[in-house]
PDB file of C-alpha atoms in Angstrom:
ATOM      1  CA  MET A   1     154.414  94.467-102.517  1.00 47.00           C
ATOM      2  CA  THR A   2     155.895  97.421-100.596  1.00 49.00           C
ATOM      3  CA  SER A   3     156.907  97.354 -96.941  1.00 52.00           C
ATOM      4  CA  PHE A   4     154.143  99.921 -96.289  1.00 53.00           C
ATOM      5  CA  THR A   5     151.537  97.568 -97.759  1.00 66.00           C
ATOM      6  CA  LEU A   6     152.904  94.640 -95.746  1.00 62.00           C
ATOM      7  CA  ASP A   7     152.731  96.675 -92.538  1.00 83.00           C
ATOM      8  CA  ARG A   8     149.203  97.880 -93.297  1.00 83.00           C
ATOM      9  CA  ASP A   9     148.037  94.358 -94.075  1.00 89.00           C
ATOM     10  CA  GLU A  10     149.584  93.027 -90.864  1.00 94.00           C
ATOM     11  CA  ARG A  11     147.735  95.694 -88.880  1.00 95.00           C
ATOM     12  CA  LEU A  12     144.425  94.591 -90.383  1.00 95.00           C
ATOM     13  CA  ARG A  13     144.724  91.100 -88.883  1.00 95.00           C
ATOM     14  CA  ARG A  14     146.170  91.672 -85.424  1.00 96.00           C
ATOM     15  CA  PRO A  15     144.549  93.055 -82.255  1.00 96.00           C
ATOM     16  CA  GLY A  16     145.033  96.757 -81.671  1.00 96.00           C
ATOM     17  CA  GLY A  17     147.632  98.188 -79.327  1.00 97.00           C
ATOM     18  CA  ILE A  18     147.684 101.589 -77.661  1.00 98.00           C
ATOM     19  CA  ARG A  19     147.629 104.329 -80.289  1.00 97.00           C
ATOM     20  CA  SER A  20     147.233 108.077 -79.872  1.00 97.00           C
ATOM     21  CA  THR A  21     146.728 111.124 -82.016  1.00 97.00           C
ATOM     22  CA  TRP A  22     146.298 114.829 -81.311  1.00 97.00           C
ATOM     23  CA  LEU A  23     143.507 117.215 -82.243  1.00 98.00           C
ATOM     24  CA  GLY A  24     145.127 120.523 -81.416  1.00 96.00           C
ATOM     25  CA  ASP A  25     145.639 120.483 -77.641  1.00 96.00           C
ATOM     26  CA  MET A  26     143.379 117.472 -77.213  1.00 98.00           C
ATOM     27  CA  LYS A  27     144.841 113.966 -77.089  1.00 98.00           C
ATOM     28  CA  VAL A  28     142.776 110.934 -78.097  1.00 98.00           C
ATOM     29  CA  SER A  29     144.005 107.397 -77.455  1.00 98.00           C
ATOM     30  CA  PHE A  30     142.777 103.891 -78.125  1.00 98.00           C
ATOM     31  CA  VAL A  31     142.667 101.986 -74.837  1.00 98.00           C
ATOM     32  CA  PRO A  32     142.837  98.253 -75.661  1.00 98.00           C
ATOM     33  CA  ASP A  33     140.872  95.737 -73.620  1.00 98.00           C
ATOM     34  CA  GLY A  34     141.217  92.643 -75.822  1.00 98.00           C
ATOM     35  CA  ALA A  35     139.885  91.214 -79.048  1.00 98.00           C
ATOM     36  CA  ILE A  36     137.159  89.063 -80.548  1.00 98.00           C
ATOM     37  CA  GLN A  37     137.383  86.905 -83.646  1.00 98.00           C
ATOM     38  CA  GLY A  38     134.556  87.002 -86.157  1.00 97.00           C
ATOM     39  CA  ARG A  39     133.752  84.419 -88.796  1.00 98.00           C
ATOM     40  CA  PRO A  40     133.766  86.674 -91.867  1.00 98.00           C
ATOM     41  CA  ARG A  41     130.763  85.248 -93.719  1.00 97.00           C
ATOM     42  CA  SER A  42     128.761  85.148 -90.486  1.00 97.00           C
ATOM     43  CA  TRP A  43     129.600  88.693 -89.470  1.00 98.00           C
ATOM     44  CA  LEU A  44     129.074  90.077 -92.971  1.00 98.00           C
ATOM     45  CA  PRO A  45     126.432  87.779 -94.472  1.00 98.00           C
ATOM     46  CA  ASP A  46     126.411  89.483 -97.891  1.00 97.00           C
ATOM     47  CA  THR A  47     130.016  88.485 -98.556  1.00 98.00           C
ATOM     48  CA  THR A  48     131.143  85.328-100.349  1.00 97.00           C
ATOM     49  CA  LYS A  49     133.832  82.731 -99.926  1.00 96.00           C
ATOM     50  CA  GLU A  50     135.370  83.995-103.172  1.00 97.00           C
ATOM     51  CA  PHE A  51     135.556  87.546-101.839  1.00 97.00           C
ATOM     52  CA  TRP A  52     137.511  86.553 -98.753  1.00 97.00           C
ATOM     53  CA  ALA A  53     139.799  84.304-100.783  1.00 97.00           C
ATOM     54  CA  ALA A  54     140.688  87.397-102.807  1.00 96.00           C
ATOM     55  CA  HIS A  55     141.181  89.589 -99.677  1.00 95.00           C
ATOM     56  CA  PRO A  56     143.152  87.453 -97.201  1.00 96.00           C
ATOM     57  CA  GLN A  57     144.814  90.526 -95.670  1.00 95.00           C
ATOM     58  CA  TYR A  58     141.695  91.064 -93.520  1.00 96.00           C
ATOM     59  CA  LEU A  59     141.850  87.611 -91.919  1.00 97.00           C
ATOM     60  CA  ASP A  60     144.137  86.141 -89.275  1.00 96.00           C
ATOM     61  CA  ALA A  61     145.927  82.802 -89.611  1.00 95.00           C
ATOM     62  CA  SER A  62     142.767  80.951 -88.534  1.00 96.00           C
ATOM     63  CA  GLY A  63     140.616  82.706 -91.144  1.00 96.00           C
ATOM     64  CA  HIS A  64     138.824  85.090 -88.776  1.00 97.00           C
ATOM     65  CA  LEU A  65     138.261  88.815 -88.822  1.00 98.00           C
ATOM     66  CA  VAL A  66     140.016  90.389 -85.838  1.00 97.00           C
ATOM     67  CA  ALA A  67     137.953  92.936 -83.943  1.00 98.00           C
ATOM     68  CA  SER A  68     139.707  94.885 -81.227  1.00 98.00           C
ATOM     69  CA  ILE A  69     137.810  95.672 -78.035  1.00 98.00           C
ATOM     70  CA  GLY A  70     138.442  98.735 -75.889  1.00 98.00           C
ATOM     71  CA  GLY A  71     137.638 102.406 -75.474  1.00 98.00           C
ATOM     72  CA  LEU A  72     138.674 105.855 -76.617  1.00 99.00           C
ATOM     73  CA  LEU A  73     140.321 108.114 -74.040  1.00 98.00           C
ATOM     74  CA  VAL A  74     139.809 111.835 -74.675  1.00 98.00           C
ATOM     75  CA  GLU A  75     142.101 114.128 -72.676  1.00 98.00           C
ATOM     76  CA  ASN A  76     141.793 117.884 -72.503  1.00 97.00           C
ATOM     77  CA  GLY A  77     144.271 119.252 -70.007  1.00 94.00           C
ATOM     78  CA  ASP A  78     143.585 117.597 -66.665  1.00 96.00           C
ATOM     79  CA  ARG A  79     140.157 116.389 -67.750  1.00 97.00           C
ATOM     80  CA  ALA A  80     139.463 112.929 -69.152  1.00 98.00           C
ATOM     81  CA  LEU A  81     136.496 111.282 -70.868  1.00 98.00           C
ATOM     82  CA  LEU A  82     136.248 107.628 -71.896  1.00 98.00           C
ATOM     83  CA  ILE A  83     134.087 106.522 -74.803  1.00 98.00           C
ATOM     84  CA  ASP A  84     133.080 102.867 -74.283  1.00 98.00           C
ATOM     85  CA  ALA A  85     134.578 100.569 -71.651  1.00 98.00           C
ATOM     86  CA  GLY A  86     135.621  97.320 -73.313  1.00 97.00           C
ATOM     87  CA  TRP A  87     134.270  93.882 -72.424  1.00 96.00           C
ATOM     88  CA  GLY A  88     136.015  93.380 -69.112  1.00 95.00           C
ATOM     89  CA  PRO A  89     137.657  90.178 -67.852  1.00 95.00           C
ATOM     90  CA  VAL A  90     136.568  87.421 -70.212  1.00 95.00           C
ATOM     91  CA  SER A  91     138.132  84.439 -71.965  1.00 96.00           C
ATOM     92  CA  LEU A  92     135.886  82.407 -74.245  1.00 95.00           C
ATOM     93  CA  PRO A  93     136.951  79.700 -76.683  1.00 95.00           C
ATOM     94  CA  ALA A  94     135.634  79.453 -80.209  1.00 93.00           C
ATOM     95  CA  GLU A  95     132.448  77.393 -80.360  1.00 90.00           C
ATOM     96  CA  PRO A  96     131.226  75.489 -83.427  1.00 90.00           C
ATOM     97  CA  GLY A  97     128.196  77.128 -84.954  1.00 90.00           C
ATOM     98  CA  SER A  98     128.827  80.505 -83.326  1.00 94.00           C
ATOM     99  CA  PRO A  99     129.469  83.566 -85.519  1.00 96.00           C
ATOM    100  CA  ASN A 100     132.349  84.379 -83.181  1.00 96.00           C
ATOM    101  CA  GLY A 101     135.696  82.769 -82.664  1.00 96.00           C
ATOM    102  CA  ALA A 102     137.657  83.205 -79.445  1.00 97.00           C
ATOM    103  CA  VAL A 103     137.071  86.201 -77.187  1.00 97.00           C
ATOM    104  CA  ARG A 104     139.469  87.675 -74.670  1.00 97.00           C
ATOM    105  CA  GLY A 105     139.220  90.861 -72.650  1.00 97.00           C
ATOM    106  CA  GLY A 106     140.282  92.494 -69.419  1.00 97.00           C
ATOM    107  CA  ALA A 107     143.283  94.684 -70.291  1.00 98.00           C
ATOM    108  CA  LEU A 108     141.590  98.100 -70.293  1.00 98.00           C
ATOM    109  CA  LEU A 109     142.605  99.185 -66.791  1.00 97.00           C
ATOM    110  CA  ASP A 110     146.227  98.210 -67.456  1.00 98.00           C
ATOM    111  CA  SER A 111     146.083 100.109 -70.759  1.00 98.00           C
ATOM    112  CA  LEU A 112     144.758 103.187 -68.958  1.00 98.00           C
ATOM    113  CA  ALA A 113     147.643 102.951 -66.496  1.00 98.00           C
ATOM    114  CA  GLU A 114     150.109 102.751 -69.363  1.00 98.00           C
ATOM    115  CA  LEU A 115     148.569 105.959 -70.693  1.00 98.00           C
ATOM    116  CA  GLY A 116     149.077 107.590 -67.301  1.00 97.00           C
ATOM    117  CA  ARG A 117     145.444 107.657 -66.186  1.00 97.00           C
ATOM    118  CA  ARG A 118     143.753 106.189 -63.131  1.00 96.00           C
ATOM    119  CA  PRO A 119     140.100 105.093 -63.448  1.00 96.00           C
ATOM    120  CA  GLU A 120     138.979 107.571 -60.801  1.00 95.00           C
ATOM    121  CA  GLU A 121     140.259 110.407 -63.003  1.00 97.00           C
ATOM    122  CA  ILE A 122     137.664 109.622 -65.669  1.00 98.00           C
ATOM    123  CA  GLU A 123     134.849 112.142 -65.232  1.00 98.00           C
ATOM    124  CA  ALA A 124     132.411 110.380 -67.567  1.00 98.00           C
ATOM    125  CA  VAL A 125     132.077 107.219 -69.620  1.00 98.00           C
ATOM    126  CA  ALA A 126     130.074 107.835 -72.797  1.00 98.00           C
ATOM    127  CA  PHE A 127     128.626 104.774 -74.509  1.00 98.00           C
ATOM    128  CA  THR A 128     128.055 104.324 -78.197  1.00 98.00           C
ATOM    129  CA  HIS A 129     125.499 101.629 -77.324  1.00 96.00           C
ATOM    130  CA  LEU A 130     124.654  99.024 -74.711  1.00 94.00           C
ATOM    131  CA  HIS A 131     126.299  95.851 -75.996  1.00 94.00           C
ATOM    132  CA  ILE A 132     128.478  93.934 -73.544  1.00 93.00           C
ATOM    133  CA  ASP A 133     131.724  94.515 -75.448  1.00 96.00           C
ATOM    134  CA  HIS A 134     131.261  98.258 -74.862  1.00 96.00           C
ATOM    135  CA  LEU A 135     129.955  98.165 -71.269  1.00 95.00           C
ATOM    136  CA  GLY A 136     132.516  95.863 -69.628  1.00 93.00           C
ATOM    137  CA  TRP A 137     134.378  97.770 -66.968  1.00 95.00           C
ATOM    138  CA  ALA A 138     131.461 100.150 -66.352  1.00 95.00           C
ATOM    139  CA  TRP A 139     129.500  97.403 -64.601  1.00 91.00           C
ATOM    140  CA  HIS A 140     132.034  94.664 -63.777  1.00 89.00           C
ATOM    141  CA  PRO A 141     133.755  95.062 -60.379  1.00 87.00           C
ATOM    142  CA  SER A 142     137.392  96.062 -60.642  1.00 85.00           C
ATOM    143  CA  PRO A 143     139.977  93.607 -59.299  1.00 87.00           C
ATOM    144  CA  GLY A 144     139.857  93.260 -55.528  1.00 83.00           C
ATOM    145  CA  ARG A 145     136.853  95.566 -55.151  1.00 84.00           C
ATOM    146  CA  ASP A 146     133.081  95.245 -55.033  1.00 84.00           C
ATOM    147  CA  GLN A 147     132.303  98.103 -57.414  1.00 86.00           C
ATOM    148  CA  PRO A 148     133.235  99.126 -60.967  1.00 89.00           C
ATOM    149  CA  ALA A 149     136.475 100.958 -61.565  1.00 92.00           C
ATOM    150  CA  PHE A 150     135.133 104.368 -62.618  1.00 95.00           C
ATOM    151  CA  THR A 151     134.099 105.594 -59.184  1.00 92.00           C
ATOM    152  CA  GLN A 152     133.788 109.275 -60.121  1.00 93.00           C
ATOM    153  CA  ALA A 153     132.249 108.898 -63.568  1.00 97.00           C
ATOM    154  CA  ALA A 154     128.769 109.592 -64.856  1.00 97.00           C
ATOM    155  CA  TYR A 155     127.571 107.100 -67.473  1.00 98.00           C
ATOM    156  CA  LEU A 156     126.309 108.894 -70.565  1.00 98.00           C
ATOM    157  CA  VAL A 157     123.793 107.047 -72.746  1.00 97.00           C
ATOM    158  CA  ALA A 158     121.713 108.396 -75.625  1.00 97.00           C
ATOM    159  CA  GLU A 159     118.059 108.839 -74.634  1.00 97.00           C
ATOM    160  CA  PRO A 160     116.673 106.410 -77.258  1.00 95.00           C
ATOM    161  CA  GLU A 161     119.288 103.784 -76.386  1.00 95.00           C
ATOM    162  CA  TRP A 162     118.436 103.869 -72.688  1.00 94.00           C
ATOM    163  CA  ALA A 163     114.689 103.951 -73.381  1.00 93.00           C
ATOM    164  CA  HIS A 164     115.010 100.733 -75.397  1.00 89.00           C
ATOM    165  CA  ARG A 165     117.432  98.943 -73.088  1.00 87.00           C
ATOM    166  CA  ASP A 166     114.924  96.128 -72.520  1.00 81.00           C
ATOM    167  CA  LEU A 167     114.798  95.140 -76.184  1.00 73.00           C
ATOM    168  CA  PRO A 168     116.392  91.723 -76.776  1.00 69.00           C
ATOM    169  CA  ALA A 169     118.607  93.256 -79.483  1.00 65.00           C
ATOM    170  CA  GLN A 170     120.190  95.568 -76.915  1.00 68.00           C
ATOM    171  CA  GLY A 171     121.600  92.610 -75.014  1.00 72.00           C
ATOM    172  CA  VAL A 172     121.652  94.258 -71.581  1.00 80.00           C
ATOM    173  CA  THR A 173     121.124  91.799 -68.741  1.00 83.00           C
ATOM    174  CA  GLU A 174     119.276  92.675 -65.555  1.00 83.00           C
ATOM    175  CA  GLU A 175     122.544  92.516 -63.625  1.00 85.00           C
ATOM    176  CA  GLU A 176     124.258  94.950 -65.979  1.00 86.00           C
ATOM    177  CA  ALA A 177     121.293  97.332 -66.041  1.00 86.00           C
ATOM    178  CA  ALA A 178     121.116  97.346 -62.232  1.00 86.00           C
ATOM    179  CA  ALA A 179     124.806  98.239 -61.992  1.00 88.00           C
ATOM    180  CA  LEU A 180     124.540 100.994 -64.582  1.00 92.00           C
ATOM    181  CA  THR A 181     121.244 102.646 -63.614  1.00 93.00           C
ATOM    182  CA  PRO A 182     122.339 104.740 -60.587  1.00 94.00           C
ATOM    183  CA  ARG A 183     125.076 106.368 -62.664  1.00 95.00           C
ATOM    184  CA  VAL A 184     123.293 106.832 -65.999  1.00 97.00           C
ATOM    185  CA  ARG A 185     122.664 110.303 -67.358  1.00 98.00           C
ATOM    186  CA  THR A 186     120.885 110.381 -70.700  1.00 98.00           C
ATOM    187  CA  VAL A 187     122.156 112.667 -73.459  1.00 98.00           C
ATOM    188  CA  THR A 188     120.558 114.091 -76.591  1.00 98.00           C
ATOM    189  CA  ASP A 189     121.539 114.550 -80.212  1.00 98.00           C
ATOM    190  CA  GLY A 190     123.931 117.475 -80.651  1.00 98.00           C
ATOM    191  CA  GLN A 191     124.684 117.850 -76.935  1.00 98.00           C
ATOM    192  CA  GLU A 192     128.240 118.779 -75.942  1.00 98.00           C
ATOM    193  CA  ILE A 193     129.278 116.348 -73.215  1.00 98.00           C
ATOM    194  CA  PHE A 194     132.941 117.366 -72.859  1.00 98.00           C
ATOM    195  CA  PRO A 195     134.957 120.228 -74.380  1.00 97.00           C
ATOM    196  CA  GLY A 196     134.946 119.596 -78.132  1.00 98.00           C
ATOM    197  CA  VAL A 197     132.867 116.381 -77.923  1.00 98.00           C
ATOM    198  CA  ARG A 198     129.287 116.222 -79.215  1.00 98.00           C
ATOM    199  CA  VAL A 199     126.661 113.484 -79.370  1.00 98.00           C
ATOM    200  CA  GLN A 200     125.422 112.405 -82.797  1.00 98.00           C
ATOM    201  CA  TYR A 201     122.635 109.845 -83.059  1.00 97.00           C
ATOM    202  CA  ALA A 202     123.512 107.132 -85.569  1.00 96.00           C
ATOM    203  CA  GLY A 203     120.847 104.456 -85.271  1.00 84.00           C
ATOM    204  CA  GLY A 204     120.798 101.137 -87.059  1.00 93.00           C
ATOM    205  CA  HIS A 205     123.157  98.959 -85.092  1.00 95.00           C
ATOM    206  CA  THR A 206     120.936  99.365 -82.026  1.00 94.00           C
ATOM    207  CA  ALA A 207     117.824 101.447 -81.412  1.00 92.00           C
ATOM    208  CA  GLY A 208     119.823 104.400 -80.100  1.00 94.00           C
ATOM    209  CA  HIS A 209     123.334 103.749 -81.396  1.00 96.00           C
ATOM    210  CA  THR A 210     125.414 106.911 -81.054  1.00 98.00           C
ATOM    211  CA  GLN A 211     128.660 108.246 -82.430  1.00 98.00           C
ATOM    212  CA  TYR A 212     130.730 111.044 -80.935  1.00 98.00           C
ATOM    213  CA  VAL A 213     132.186 113.914 -82.955  1.00 98.00           C
ATOM    214  CA  ILE A 214     135.380 115.334 -81.458  1.00 98.00           C
ATOM    215  CA  THR A 215     136.730 118.611 -82.809  1.00 98.00           C
ATOM    216  CA  GLY A 216     140.057 120.297 -82.099  1.00 97.00           C
ATOM    217  CA  GLY A 217     142.913 121.994 -83.913  1.00 96.00           C
ATOM    218  CA  GLY A 218     140.899 122.296 -87.103  1.00 97.00           C
ATOM    219  CA  THR A 219     140.369 118.515 -87.291  1.00 98.00           C
ATOM    220  CA  ARG A 220     137.224 116.476 -86.760  1.00 98.00           C
ATOM    221  CA  LEU A 221     137.313 112.920 -85.424  1.00 98.00           C
ATOM    222  CA  ILE A 222     134.210 110.722 -85.648  1.00 98.00           C
ATOM    223  CA  ALA A 223     134.185 107.892 -83.100  1.00 98.00           C
ATOM    224  CA  PHE A 224     131.577 105.831 -84.930  1.00 98.00           C
ATOM    225  CA  GLY A 225     131.174 102.865 -82.595  1.00 98.00           C
ATOM    226  CA  ASP A 226     129.674  99.848 -84.351  1.00 98.00           C
ATOM    227  CA  ALA A 227     128.415 101.672 -87.429  1.00 98.00           C
ATOM    228  CA  LEU A 228     131.260  99.749 -89.089  1.00 98.00           C
ATOM    229  CA  HIS A 229     132.763  96.540 -87.728  1.00 98.00           C
ATOM    230  CA  SER A 230     135.541  96.027 -90.294  1.00 97.00           C
ATOM    231  CA  PRO A 231     137.641  98.373 -92.446  1.00 97.00           C
ATOM    232  CA  ILE A 232     136.350  96.514 -95.519  1.00 97.00           C
ATOM    233  CA  GLN A 233     132.950  98.150 -94.979  1.00 97.00           C
ATOM    234  CA  ALA A 234     134.445 101.493 -95.984  1.00 97.00           C
ATOM    235  CA  ASP A 235     134.651  99.981 -99.481  1.00 96.00           C
ATOM    236  CA  HIS A 236     131.278  98.271 -99.136  1.00 96.00           C
ATOM    237  CA  PRO A 237     129.007 100.349 -96.885  1.00 97.00           C
ATOM    238  CA  GLU A 238     126.045  98.352 -98.174  1.00 97.00           C
ATOM    239  CA  TRP A 239     127.265  95.321 -96.182  1.00 98.00           C
ATOM    240  CA  SER A 240     125.592  95.219 -92.784  1.00 97.00           C
ATOM    241  CA  CYS A 241     126.813  93.142 -89.875  1.00 97.00           C
ATOM    242  CA  LEU A 242     124.978  90.199 -88.385  1.00 96.00           C
ATOM    243  CA  TYR A 243     124.680  92.171 -85.137  1.00 95.00           C
ATOM    244  CA  ASP A 244     122.969  95.202 -86.698  1.00 96.00           C
ATOM    245  CA  HIS A 245     119.469  95.565 -85.222  1.00 94.00           C
ATOM    246  CA  ASP A 246     118.180  97.270 -88.402  1.00 95.00           C
ATOM    247  CA  PRO A 247     120.403  96.290 -91.360  1.00 96.00           C
ATOM    248  CA  VAL A 248     118.701  98.650 -93.825  1.00 96.00           C
ATOM    249  CA  ARG A 249     118.970 101.673 -91.553  1.00 96.00           C
ATOM    250  CA  SER A 250     122.512 100.700 -90.614  1.00 97.00           C
ATOM    251  CA  ALA A 251     123.573 100.564 -94.285  1.00 97.00           C
ATOM    252  CA  GLU A 252     121.940 103.923 -94.980  1.00 97.00           C
ATOM    253  CA  HIS A 253     123.825 105.526 -92.104  1.00 97.00           C
ATOM    254  CA  ARG A 254     127.067 103.847 -93.161  1.00 97.00           C
ATOM    255  CA  ARG A 255     126.857 105.379 -96.650  1.00 97.00           C
ATOM    256  CA  HIS A 256     126.514 108.855 -95.135  1.00 97.00           C
ATOM    257  CA  LEU A 257     129.282 108.165 -92.631  1.00 98.00           C
ATOM    258  CA  VAL A 258     131.770 106.973 -95.260  1.00 97.00           C
ATOM    259  CA  ALA A 259     131.052 110.124 -97.277  1.00 97.00           C
ATOM    260  CA  GLU A 260     131.705 112.242 -94.175  1.00 97.00           C
ATOM    261  CA  LEU A 261     134.970 110.401 -93.518  1.00 98.00           C
ATOM    262  CA  GLU A 262     136.121 111.351 -97.016  1.00 96.00           C
ATOM    263  CA  GLU A 263     135.863 115.048 -96.207  1.00 97.00           C
ATOM    264  CA  PRO A 264     139.066 117.071 -95.583  1.00 96.00           C
ATOM    265  CA  ASP A 265     140.448 117.267 -92.041  1.00 97.00           C
ATOM    266  CA  THR A 266     138.323 114.323 -90.898  1.00 98.00           C
ATOM    267  CA  ILE A 267     139.546 111.225 -89.044  1.00 98.00           C
ATOM    268  CA  GLY A 268     137.578 108.141 -88.104  1.00 98.00           C
ATOM    269  CA  PHE A 269     137.919 105.974 -85.026  1.00 98.00           C
ATOM    270  CA  GLY A 270     136.754 102.380 -85.456  1.00 98.00           C
ATOM    271  CA  VAL A 271     137.025 100.596 -82.122  1.00 98.00           C
ATOM    272  CA  HIS A 272     136.788  97.163 -83.789  1.00 98.00           C
ATOM    273  CA  PHE A 273     139.243  97.932 -86.618  1.00 98.00           C
ATOM    274  CA  ALA A 274     142.014  95.519 -85.577  1.00 97.00           C
ATOM    275  CA  ASP A 275     145.249  97.548 -85.206  1.00 97.00           C
ATOM    276  CA  ALA A 276     144.039 100.246 -87.607  1.00 97.00           C
ATOM    277  CA  VAL A 277     141.603 102.036 -85.314  1.00 98.00           C
ATOM    278  CA  PHE A 278     142.466 105.588 -86.445  1.00 98.00           C
ATOM    279  CA  GLY A 279     142.201 106.285 -90.138  1.00 97.00           C
ATOM    280  CA  GLN A 280     140.799 108.252 -93.040  1.00 96.00           C
ATOM    281  CA  VAL A 281     138.684 107.248 -96.020  1.00 97.00           C
ATOM    282  CA  ARG A 282     140.171 107.817 -99.453  1.00 93.00           C
ATOM    283  CA  ARG A 283     138.239 106.170-102.299  1.00 84.00           C
ATOM    284  CA  ASP A 284     140.710 107.163-105.005  1.00 84.00           C
ATOM    285  CA  GLY A 285     141.381 103.833-106.696  1.00 80.00           C
ATOM    286  CA  ALA A 286     144.794 103.504-105.039  1.00 76.00           C
ATOM    287  CA  GLY A 287     143.831 100.726-102.653  1.00 78.00           C
ATOM    288  CA  PRO A 288     141.441 100.006 -99.781  1.00 88.00           C
ATOM    289  CA  ALA A 289     139.376 103.020 -98.772  1.00 93.00           C
ATOM    290  CA  TRP A 290     140.347 102.862 -95.079  1.00 96.00           C
ATOM    291  CA  ARG A 291     143.843 104.310 -94.701  1.00 95.00           C
ATOM    292  CA  PRO A 292     145.245 103.805 -91.192  1.00 95.00           C
ATOM    293  CA  LEU A 293     147.032 106.694 -89.554  1.00 93.00           C
ATOM    294  CA  ASP A 294     150.669 106.129 -88.661  1.00 77.00           C
ATOM    295  CA  ALA A 295     150.156 107.617 -85.194  1.00 42.00           C
TER     296      ALA A 295
END
């Protein structure tokens, strides 16, 4: 086994750290907030015990998938957009019978500071969907204050996602909805919300799940939210996650997405992809399809 393979495998089972890449003059950075453990056969119900025994590189020492939590910072000159806002301050132990293991969050504001950005410099927070691990700091009061951190930001939510926010599958509580509502601005499929950033509806995970296509310097980056939860789904797009609202629709979208990620000059951003959040898909028989960037 080569040192490259060892490093790649280690990245697949540890929480993500700050990572950045450039699209021409535009900088995109993963902003870590924490991590959640997933029981592999619970998260991906179509998998088997034998499969995971043959692919231990995706599991941590306790046998869990490791899903990073955080956001994607998009910087264009002095302007800054954040896609998703982590979970916020949380520390939950693993509970028997739950599909999840331990959960920890709360580092996003410190990660932003390390990247040289203050929350008030974020002009908008764009959400892929309305699950708590993507809303966090957009509704939770920042430390020592009585309001969320992003004081100058509009909250951008796809029209169908906001229209269906009361569905149980969306998971938005009354408290969260009340905090978000005054700042929400709905967006539509194909709309440019920031220089080089467009909305692309990608339903299946939730009623209005959305990905964001970022273009610069001749390269396209697809921030695909929870269309995929684990890099292994690039090899098996037919495997839907326990948390997918519509597993059939989710799998159909995933097949199209993986094909798009195979196209030249295309990068993917998987917020839950452990420490391999930026990558490309190469189904060439030379190994796993998801190839992390070295950035």
